[in-house]
Coordinates of C-alpha atoms in Angstrom, one line a residue:
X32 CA 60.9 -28.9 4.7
X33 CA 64.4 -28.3 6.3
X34 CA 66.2 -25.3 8.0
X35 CA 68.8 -23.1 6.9
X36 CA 70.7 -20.4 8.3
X37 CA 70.4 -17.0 7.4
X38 CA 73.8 -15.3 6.3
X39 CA 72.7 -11.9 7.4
X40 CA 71.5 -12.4 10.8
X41 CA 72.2 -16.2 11.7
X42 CA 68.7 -17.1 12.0
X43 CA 67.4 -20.1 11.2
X44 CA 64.4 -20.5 8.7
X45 CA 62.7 -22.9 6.2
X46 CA 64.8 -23.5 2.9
X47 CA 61.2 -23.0 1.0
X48 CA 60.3 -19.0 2.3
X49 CA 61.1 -16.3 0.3
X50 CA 63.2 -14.9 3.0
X51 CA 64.6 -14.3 6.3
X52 CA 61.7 -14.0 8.4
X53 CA 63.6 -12.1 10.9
X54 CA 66.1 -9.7 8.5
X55 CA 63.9 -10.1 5.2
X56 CA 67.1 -11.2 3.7
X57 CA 66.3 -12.6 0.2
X58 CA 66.2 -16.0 -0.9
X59 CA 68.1 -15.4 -4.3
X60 CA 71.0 -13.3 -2.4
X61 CA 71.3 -16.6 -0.1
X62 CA 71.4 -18.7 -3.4
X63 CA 74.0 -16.6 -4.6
X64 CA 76.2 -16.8 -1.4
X65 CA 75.5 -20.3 -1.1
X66 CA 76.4 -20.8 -5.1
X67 CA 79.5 -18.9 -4.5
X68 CA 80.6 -20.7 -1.2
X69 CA 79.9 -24.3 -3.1
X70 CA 82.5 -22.9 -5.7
X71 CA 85.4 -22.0 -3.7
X72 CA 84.8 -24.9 -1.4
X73 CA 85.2 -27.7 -4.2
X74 CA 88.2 -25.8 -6.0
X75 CA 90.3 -24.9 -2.9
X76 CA 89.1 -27.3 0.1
X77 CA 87.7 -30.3 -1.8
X78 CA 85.0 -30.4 1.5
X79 CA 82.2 -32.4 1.4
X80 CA 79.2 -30.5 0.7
X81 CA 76.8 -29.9 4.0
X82 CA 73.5 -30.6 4.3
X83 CA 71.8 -26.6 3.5
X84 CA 74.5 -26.7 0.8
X85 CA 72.7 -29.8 -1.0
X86 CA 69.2 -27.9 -0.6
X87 CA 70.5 -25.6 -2.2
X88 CA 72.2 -27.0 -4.8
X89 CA 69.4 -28.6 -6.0
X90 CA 68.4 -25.6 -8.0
X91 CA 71.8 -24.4 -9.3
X92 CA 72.5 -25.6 -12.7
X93 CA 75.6 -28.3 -11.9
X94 CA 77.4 -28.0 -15.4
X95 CA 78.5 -24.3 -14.8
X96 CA 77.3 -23.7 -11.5
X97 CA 75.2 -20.6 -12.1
X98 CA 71.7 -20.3 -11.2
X99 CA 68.8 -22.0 -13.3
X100 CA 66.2 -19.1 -13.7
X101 CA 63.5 -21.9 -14.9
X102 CA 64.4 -24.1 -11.4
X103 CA 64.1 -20.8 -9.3
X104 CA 60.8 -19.8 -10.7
X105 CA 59.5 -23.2 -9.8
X106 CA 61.4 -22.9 -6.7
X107 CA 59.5 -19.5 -5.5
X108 CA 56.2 -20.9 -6.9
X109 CA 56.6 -23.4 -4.4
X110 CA 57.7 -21.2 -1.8
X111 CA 54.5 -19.0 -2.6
X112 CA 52.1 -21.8 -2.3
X113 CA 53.3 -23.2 0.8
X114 CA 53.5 -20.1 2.8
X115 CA 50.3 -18.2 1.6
X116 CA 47.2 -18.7 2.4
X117 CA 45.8 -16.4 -0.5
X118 CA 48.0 -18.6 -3.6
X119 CA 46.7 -21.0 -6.7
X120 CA 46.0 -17.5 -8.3
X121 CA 43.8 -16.1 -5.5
X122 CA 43.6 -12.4 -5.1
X123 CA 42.8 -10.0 -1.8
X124 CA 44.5 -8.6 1.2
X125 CA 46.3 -9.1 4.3
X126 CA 46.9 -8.0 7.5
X127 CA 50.2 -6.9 8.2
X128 CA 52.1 -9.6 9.7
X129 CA 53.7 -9.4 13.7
X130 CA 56.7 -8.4 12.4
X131 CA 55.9 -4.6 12.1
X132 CA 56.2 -2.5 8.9
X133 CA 57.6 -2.8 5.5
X134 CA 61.2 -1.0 4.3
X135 CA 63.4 -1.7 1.6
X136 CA 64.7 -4.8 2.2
X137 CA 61.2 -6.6 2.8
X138 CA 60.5 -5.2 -1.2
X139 CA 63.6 -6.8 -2.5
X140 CA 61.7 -9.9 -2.7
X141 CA 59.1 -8.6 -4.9
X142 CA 59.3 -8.3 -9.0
X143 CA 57.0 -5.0 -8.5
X144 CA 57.8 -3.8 -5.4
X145 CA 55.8 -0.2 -6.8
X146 CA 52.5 -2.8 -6.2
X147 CA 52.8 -3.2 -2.7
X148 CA 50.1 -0.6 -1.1
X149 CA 49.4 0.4 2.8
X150 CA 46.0 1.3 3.9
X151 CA 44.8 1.5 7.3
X152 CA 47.1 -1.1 8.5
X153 CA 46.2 -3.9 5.6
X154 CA 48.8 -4.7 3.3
X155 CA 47.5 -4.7 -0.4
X156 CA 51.0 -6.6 -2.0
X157 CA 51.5 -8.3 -5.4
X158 CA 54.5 -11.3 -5.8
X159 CA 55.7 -12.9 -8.5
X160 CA 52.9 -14.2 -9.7
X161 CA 50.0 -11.7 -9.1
X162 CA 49.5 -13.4 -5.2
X163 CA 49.0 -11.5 -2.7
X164 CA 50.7 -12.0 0.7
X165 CA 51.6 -10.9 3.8
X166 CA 55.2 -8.1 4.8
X167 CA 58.6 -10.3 5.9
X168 CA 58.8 -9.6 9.8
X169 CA 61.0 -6.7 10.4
X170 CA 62.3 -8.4 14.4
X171 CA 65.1 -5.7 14.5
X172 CA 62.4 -2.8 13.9
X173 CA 60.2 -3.2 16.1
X174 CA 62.6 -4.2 19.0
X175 CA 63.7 -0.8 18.0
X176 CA 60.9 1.0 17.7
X177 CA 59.9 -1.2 21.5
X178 CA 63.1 0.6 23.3
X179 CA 62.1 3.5 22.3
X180 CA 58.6 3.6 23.3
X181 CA 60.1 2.4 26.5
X182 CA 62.6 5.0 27.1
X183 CA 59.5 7.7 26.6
X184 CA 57.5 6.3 28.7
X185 CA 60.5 6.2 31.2
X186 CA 61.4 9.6 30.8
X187 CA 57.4 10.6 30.9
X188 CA 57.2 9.1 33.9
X189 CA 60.2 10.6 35.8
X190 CA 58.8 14.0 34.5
X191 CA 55.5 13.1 36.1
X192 CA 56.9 12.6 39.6
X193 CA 59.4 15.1 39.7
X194 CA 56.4 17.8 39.1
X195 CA 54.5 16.7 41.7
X196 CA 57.5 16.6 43.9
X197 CA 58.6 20.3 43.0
X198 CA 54.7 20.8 43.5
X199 CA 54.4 19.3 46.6
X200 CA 57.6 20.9 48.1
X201 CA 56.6 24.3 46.8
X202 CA 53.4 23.9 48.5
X203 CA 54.8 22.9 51.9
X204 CA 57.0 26.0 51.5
X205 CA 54.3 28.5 51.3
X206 CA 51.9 27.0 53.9
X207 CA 55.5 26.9 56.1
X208 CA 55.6 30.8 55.2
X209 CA 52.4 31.9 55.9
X210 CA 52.3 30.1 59.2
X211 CA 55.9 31.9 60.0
X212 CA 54.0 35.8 59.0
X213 CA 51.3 35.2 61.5
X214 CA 53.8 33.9 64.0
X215 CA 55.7 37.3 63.0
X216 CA 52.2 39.4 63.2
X217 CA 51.1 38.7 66.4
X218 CA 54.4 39.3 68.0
X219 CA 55.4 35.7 68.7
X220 CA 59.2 35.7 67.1
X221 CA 60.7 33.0 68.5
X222 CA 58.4 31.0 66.7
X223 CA 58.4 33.2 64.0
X224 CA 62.7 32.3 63.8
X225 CA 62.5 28.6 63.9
X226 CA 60.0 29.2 60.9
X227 CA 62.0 31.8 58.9
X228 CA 65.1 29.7 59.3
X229 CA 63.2 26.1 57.6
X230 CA 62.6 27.9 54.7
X231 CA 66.2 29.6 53.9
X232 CA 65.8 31.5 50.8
X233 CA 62.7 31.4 50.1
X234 CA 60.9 34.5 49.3
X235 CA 61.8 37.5 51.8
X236 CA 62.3 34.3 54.4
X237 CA 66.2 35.4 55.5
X238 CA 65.5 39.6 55.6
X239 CA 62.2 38.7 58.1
X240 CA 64.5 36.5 60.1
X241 CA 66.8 39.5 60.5
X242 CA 63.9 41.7 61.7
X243 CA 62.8 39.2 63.8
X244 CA 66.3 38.6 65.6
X245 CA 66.8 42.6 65.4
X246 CA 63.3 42.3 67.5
X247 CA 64.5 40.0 70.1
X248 CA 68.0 42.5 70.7
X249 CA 65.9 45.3 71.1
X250 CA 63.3 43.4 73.4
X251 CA 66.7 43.0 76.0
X252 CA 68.0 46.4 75.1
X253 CA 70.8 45.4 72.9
X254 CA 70.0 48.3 70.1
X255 CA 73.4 48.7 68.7
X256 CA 73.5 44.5 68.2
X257 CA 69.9 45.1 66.4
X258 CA 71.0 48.1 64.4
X259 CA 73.6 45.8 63.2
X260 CA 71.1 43.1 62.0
X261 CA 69.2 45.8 60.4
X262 CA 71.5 48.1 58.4
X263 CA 72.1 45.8 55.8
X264 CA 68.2 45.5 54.6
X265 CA 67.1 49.1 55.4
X266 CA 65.0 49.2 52.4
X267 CA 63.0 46.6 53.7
X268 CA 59.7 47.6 54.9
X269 CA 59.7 46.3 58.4
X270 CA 63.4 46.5 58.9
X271 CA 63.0 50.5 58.0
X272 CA 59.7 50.4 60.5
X273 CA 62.1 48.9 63.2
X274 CA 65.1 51.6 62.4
X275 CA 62.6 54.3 62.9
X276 CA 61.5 52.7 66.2
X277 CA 65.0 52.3 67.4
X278 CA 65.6 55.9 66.5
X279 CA 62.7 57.5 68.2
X280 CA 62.9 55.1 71.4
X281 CA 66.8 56.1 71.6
X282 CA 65.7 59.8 71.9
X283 CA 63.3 59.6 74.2
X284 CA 65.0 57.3 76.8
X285 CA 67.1 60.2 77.0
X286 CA 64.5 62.2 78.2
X287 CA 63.2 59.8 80.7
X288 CA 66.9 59.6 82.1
X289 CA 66.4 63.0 82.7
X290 CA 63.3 62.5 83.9
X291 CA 64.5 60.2 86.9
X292 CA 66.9 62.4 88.5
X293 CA 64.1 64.4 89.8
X294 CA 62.8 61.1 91.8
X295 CA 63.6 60.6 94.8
X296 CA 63.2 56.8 94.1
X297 CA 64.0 56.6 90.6
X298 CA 63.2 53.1 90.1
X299 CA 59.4 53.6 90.8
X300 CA 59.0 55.4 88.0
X301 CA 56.7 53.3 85.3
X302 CA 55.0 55.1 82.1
X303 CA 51.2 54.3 80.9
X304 CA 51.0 56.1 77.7
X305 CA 53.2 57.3 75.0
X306 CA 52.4 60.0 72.2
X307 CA 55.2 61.3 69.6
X308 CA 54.4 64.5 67.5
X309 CA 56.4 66.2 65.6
X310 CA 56.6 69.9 65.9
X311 CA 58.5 72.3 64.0
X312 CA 60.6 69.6 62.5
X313 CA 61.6 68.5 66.1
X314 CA 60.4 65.7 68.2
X315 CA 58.3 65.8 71.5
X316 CA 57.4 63.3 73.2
X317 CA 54.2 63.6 75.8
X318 CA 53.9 60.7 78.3
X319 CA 51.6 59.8 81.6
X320 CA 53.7 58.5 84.2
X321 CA 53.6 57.4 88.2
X322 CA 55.9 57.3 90.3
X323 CA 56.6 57.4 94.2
X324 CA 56.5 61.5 95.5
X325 CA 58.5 63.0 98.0
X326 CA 55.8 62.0 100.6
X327 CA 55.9 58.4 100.0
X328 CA 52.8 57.9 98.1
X329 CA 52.1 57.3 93.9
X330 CA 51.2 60.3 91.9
X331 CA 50.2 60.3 88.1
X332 CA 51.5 62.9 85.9
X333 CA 51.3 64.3 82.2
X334 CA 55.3 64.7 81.1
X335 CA 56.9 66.6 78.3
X336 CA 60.0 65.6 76.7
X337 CA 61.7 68.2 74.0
X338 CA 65.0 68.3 72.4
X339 CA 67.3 70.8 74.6
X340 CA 71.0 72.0 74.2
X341 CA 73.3 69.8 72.0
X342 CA 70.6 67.9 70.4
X343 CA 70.0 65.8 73.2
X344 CA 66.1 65.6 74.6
X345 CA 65.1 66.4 77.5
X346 CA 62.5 66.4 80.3
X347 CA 60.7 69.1 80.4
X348 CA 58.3 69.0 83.1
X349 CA 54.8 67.2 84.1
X350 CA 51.6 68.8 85.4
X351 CA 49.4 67.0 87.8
X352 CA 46.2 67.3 85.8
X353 CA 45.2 68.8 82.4
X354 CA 42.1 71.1 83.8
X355 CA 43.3 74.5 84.3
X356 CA 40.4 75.0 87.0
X357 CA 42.7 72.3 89.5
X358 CA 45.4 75.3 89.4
X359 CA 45.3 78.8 91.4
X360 CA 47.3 81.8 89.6
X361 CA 48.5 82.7 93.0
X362 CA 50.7 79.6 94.0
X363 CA 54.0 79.3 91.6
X364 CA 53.6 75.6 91.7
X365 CA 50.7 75.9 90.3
X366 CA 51.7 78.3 87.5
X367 CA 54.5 76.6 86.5
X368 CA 52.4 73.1 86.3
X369 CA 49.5 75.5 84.6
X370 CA 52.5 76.6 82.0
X371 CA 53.7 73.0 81.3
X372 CA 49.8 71.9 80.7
X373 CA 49.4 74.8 78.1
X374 CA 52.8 73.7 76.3
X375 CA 51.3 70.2 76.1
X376 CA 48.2 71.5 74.5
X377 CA 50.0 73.8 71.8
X378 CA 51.3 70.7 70.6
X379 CA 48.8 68.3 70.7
X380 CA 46.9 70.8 68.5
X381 CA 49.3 72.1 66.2
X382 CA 51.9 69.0 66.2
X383 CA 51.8 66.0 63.8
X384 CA 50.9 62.8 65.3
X385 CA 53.6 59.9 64.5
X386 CA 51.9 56.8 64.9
X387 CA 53.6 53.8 65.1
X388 CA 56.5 55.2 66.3
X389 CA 57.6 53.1 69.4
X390 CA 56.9 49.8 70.6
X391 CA 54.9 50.8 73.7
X392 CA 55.6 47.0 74.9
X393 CA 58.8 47.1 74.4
X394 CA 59.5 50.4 75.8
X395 CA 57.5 50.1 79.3
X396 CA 59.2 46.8 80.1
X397 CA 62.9 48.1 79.3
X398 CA 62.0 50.9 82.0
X399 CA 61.1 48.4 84.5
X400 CA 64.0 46.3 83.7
X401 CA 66.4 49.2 83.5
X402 CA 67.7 48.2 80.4
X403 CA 67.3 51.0 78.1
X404 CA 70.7 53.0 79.2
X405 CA 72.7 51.1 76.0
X406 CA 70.0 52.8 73.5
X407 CA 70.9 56.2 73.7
X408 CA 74.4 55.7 72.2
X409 CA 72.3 55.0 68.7
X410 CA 70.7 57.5 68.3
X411 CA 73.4 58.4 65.6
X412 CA 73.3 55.2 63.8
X413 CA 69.8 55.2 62.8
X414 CA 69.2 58.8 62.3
X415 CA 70.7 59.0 58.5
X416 CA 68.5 56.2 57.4
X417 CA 65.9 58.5 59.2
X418 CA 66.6 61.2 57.5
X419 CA 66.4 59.9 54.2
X420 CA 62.8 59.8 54.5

């Protein structure tokens, strides 16, 4: 047995197979090549024949240098015997060999290629001579069909991970934002900001860090800085809760400006409580306060702030107790406090309660600070958004 080169893919291979184990080139097309090669080498070169030409030639008839049909059917006989376990006129099947599956040119070695059967992964295949034996490899194939599997399984994989990264970081992001709401519902926004600002768009992340900010102005009495954080979202829920605050503590600090020009030590003022109704389609504010009197001492009072001339509110007088029985009809003081005490009354009974009007918090420690002067000028801002309600 001796090697020769395949023509198709360069591969070396036994003179006696069938074919190219690696292309499934056939045998009788490399006799033909070879016959025509011998041919044009005598006539025009005169080279001496090599060695796979002298194989070959050894079957080619030498007087008109054509094939010898009766040589080549010994020759594949030969071939058939040699390479197949299932020859000398033995019948059966075959698994298929490592090479892969059959095409075209794997049948071009067979007289009947119609005979050649697939079943479960056995190869049923009739040659020449009614032997049966195994496909030609198919190398080119199944490297093929190999990159291919591998660039799925690539691609499959890189799917896989990028999920559960996208997973991962979408999960991160919503524990991030629930963590930055409860920082935002108990109050604590500068905790709430750093939290808001981590998660840039996601969700409603940027229009709570607005309200948050807007918060924080209002917290240091800079309402017109807030407003402008605000105006831009007003149609979200807590920046149209935090509009309405800024409107309704605007009007009343007007009122409690008022209010302390009638101290004689207008810094001791300091308001406990808070109520806003809404009476008649107006405002009115109803407080408790304390604050130094003209003797020196701390009295608490019940206060009434309305809206006066030019739509600007304002105070419109306390009484020292709500029990008409602590007030004679006979001293003026007393009347008048009896007459502010019966206003208050009418409207807590006939008024509409606004709850959630005002920031208490907020409010109470602006008039302590003395920082609520700058809120009155937007009261104008806030009161179309306001109105659209």
């Amino acid at each position: 047995m001796a090697l020769i080169k395949c023509p198709e893919c360069g591969k070396e291979f036994s003179d006696k197979a069938a074919a190219c184990p690696n292309c499934a080139f056939p045998m009788t097309e490399i006799l033909k090549l070879a016959s025509e090669d011998a041919t044009n080498a005598n006539e025009s070169a005169g080279v001496e024949e090599s060695d796979d030409m002298k194989k070959v030639l050894g079957i080619i008839d030498e007087d008109n240098m054509a094939l010898n049909d009766e040589r080549i059917d010994i020759f594949r006989e030969e071939q058939t015997k040699s390479m197949d376990p299932l020859a000398e006129g033995k019948t059966g099947t075959l698994k298929y060999g490592e090479s892969g599956t059959l095409n075209n040119e794997a049948l071009i070695s067979y007289r009947n290629p119609d005979s050649v059967n697939i079943d479960n992964g056995i190869s049923n295949k009739s040659a020449d001579n009614g032997v049966y034996h195994t496909a030609l490899p198919q190398s080119r194939s199944r490297k093929k069909s190999i990159i291919i599997g591998v660039i799925i399984g690539v691609l499959a994989i890189i799917g896989l991970v990028s999920f559960f990264i996208i997973k991962g970081a979408s999960t991160r992001k919503k524990e991030s934002y629930e963590k930055a709401i409860k920082a935002f519902s108990r109050g604590d926004y500068e905790k709430a900001i750093d939290d808001f600002e981590q998660l840039g768009n996601y969700k409603d992340a940027k229009r709570y860090l607005s309200v948050c900010e807007a918060k924080e102005l209002c917290s240091a009495g800079k309402y017109e800085d807030a407003y402008d954080e605000l105006k831009n979202i007003s149609g979200f829920d807590e920046a149209k809760t935090l509009l309405r605050q800024i409107y309704y503590e605007g009007r009343f600090f007007e009122g409690i400006t008022d209010m302390r020009s009638y101290y004689k030590n207008p810094d001791s003022l300091q308001i406990n409580s808070v109520d806003v109704y809404l009476q008649n389609d107006k405002l009115v504010f109803l407080t408790t306060s304390s604050g130094q009197n003209g003797f020196g001492g701390y009295s608490t009072s019940h206060d009434i702030f309305t809206e006066g001339k030019n739509n600007v509110y304002q105070y419109l007088g306390s009484c020292n107790s709500m029990d008409e029985d602590d007030y004679s009809t006979k001293d003026e003081d007393d009347l008048y406090e009896l007459l502010i005490l019966k206003t208050i009354e009418v409207v807590r009974d006939e008024g509409i309660k606004v709850e959630g009007s005002m920031d208490f918090e907020r409010v109470k420690n602006l008039i302590q600070n003395g920082n609520y002067t700058s809120i009155t000028r937007v009261k104008e801002l806030t009161l179309d958004i306001i109105s659209e309600e």
